[in-house]
């Protein structure tokens, strides 16, 4: 079996938090939420297709005709 470095790091952090807060989930969550308040949020970026001047394809509405066969 191969080692997964990302998974190993996540498990290490999980074990550290569990031992730091005596395996009490409420305390772990409270600590995480308090640290989230200090996080930096980045502005939303637009998609590349929204940034160019190319015309957008028309939106085609789906038809609910009884004459079209059902998929599947």
Tab-separated table of C-alpha atoms in Angstrom:
chain	number	residue	atom	x	y	z
A	1	UNK	CA	0.000	0.000	0.000
A	2	UNK	CA	1.334	3.435	-0.927
A	3	UNK	CA	1.503	6.387	1.429
A	4	UNK	CA	-0.725	9.362	0.729
A	5	UNK	CA	1.060	12.435	2.084
A	6	UNK	CA	-2.049	14.641	2.016
A	7	UNK	CA	-4.151	12.087	3.862
A	8	UNK	CA	-1.355	11.525	6.372
A	9	UNK	CA	-1.155	15.260	7.070
A	10	UNK	CA	-4.933	15.573	7.519
A	11	UNK	CA	-4.954	12.634	9.940
A	12	UNK	CA	-2.011	14.126	11.860
A	13	UNK	CA	-3.827	17.451	12.260
A	14	UNK	CA	-7.027	15.647	13.256
A	15	UNK	CA	-5.178	13.721	15.960
A	16	UNK	CA	-3.476	16.886	17.227
A	17	UNK	CA	-6.806	18.701	17.547
A	18	UNK	CA	-8.418	15.715	19.229
A	19	UNK	CA	-5.672	15.508	21.821
A	20	UNK	CA	-5.564	19.292	22.334
A	21	UNK	CA	-9.304	19.447	23.092
A	22	UNK	CA	-9.678	16.080	24.884
A	23	UNK	CA	-11.680	14.599	21.982
A	24	UNK	CA	-14.555	17.045	22.576
A	25	UNK	CA	-16.074	17.863	19.226
A	26	UNK	CA	-17.839	21.005	20.452
A	27	UNK	CA	-14.511	22.503	21.570
A	28	UNK	CA	-12.819	21.569	18.281
A	29	UNK	CA	-15.627	23.190	16.277
A	30	UNK	CA	-15.577	26.319	18.467
A	31	UNK	CA	-11.823	26.671	17.928
A	32	UNK	CA	-12.188	26.193	14.171
A	33	UNK	CA	-14.952	28.788	13.950
A	34	UNK	CA	-12.932	31.317	15.942
A	35	UNK	CA	-10.007	30.880	13.530
A	36	UNK	CA	-12.282	31.214	10.487
A	37	UNK	CA	-13.136	34.765	11.549
A	38	UNK	CA	-9.527	35.721	10.823
A	39	UNK	CA	-9.526	34.171	7.343
A	40	UNK	CA	-9.130	36.329	4.277
A	41	UNK	CA	-11.790	36.030	1.594
A	42	UNK	CA	-10.945	36.700	-2.007
A	43	UNK	CA	-13.307	38.445	-4.441
A	44	UNK	CA	-15.156	36.206	-6.880
A	45	UNK	CA	-13.502	35.788	-10.249
A	46	UNK	CA	-15.489	35.703	-13.450
A	47	UNK	CA	-15.129	32.847	-15.905
A	48	UNK	CA	-12.904	33.389	-18.894
A	49	UNK	CA	-15.916	33.125	-21.248
A	50	UNK	CA	-17.549	36.001	-19.369
A	51	UNK	CA	-14.465	38.148	-19.818
A	52	UNK	CA	-14.249	37.899	-23.604
A	53	UNK	CA	-16.413	39.679	-26.156
A	54	UNK	CA	-17.487	36.479	-27.924
A	55	UNK	CA	-21.239	36.091	-28.322
A	56	UNK	CA	-22.844	33.701	-25.892
A	57	UNK	CA	-24.796	30.727	-27.267
A	58	UNK	CA	-28.592	31.011	-27.077
A	59	UNK	CA	-30.369	29.286	-24.220
A	60	UNK	CA	-32.585	26.515	-25.543
A	61	UNK	CA	-35.591	25.705	-23.362
A	62	UNK	CA	-36.340	22.038	-22.765
A	63	UNK	CA	-39.574	20.822	-24.300
A	64	UNK	CA	-42.044	18.744	-22.297
A	65	UNK	CA	-43.866	17.356	-25.375
A	66	UNK	CA	-45.561	13.994	-24.945
A	67	UNK	CA	-44.403	13.130	-28.469
A	68	UNK	CA	-40.734	13.004	-27.503
A	69	UNK	CA	-39.613	9.667	-26.056
A	70	UNK	CA	-38.424	9.602	-22.462
A	71	UNK	CA	-34.740	8.974	-21.936
A	72	UNK	CA	-33.603	5.882	-20.156
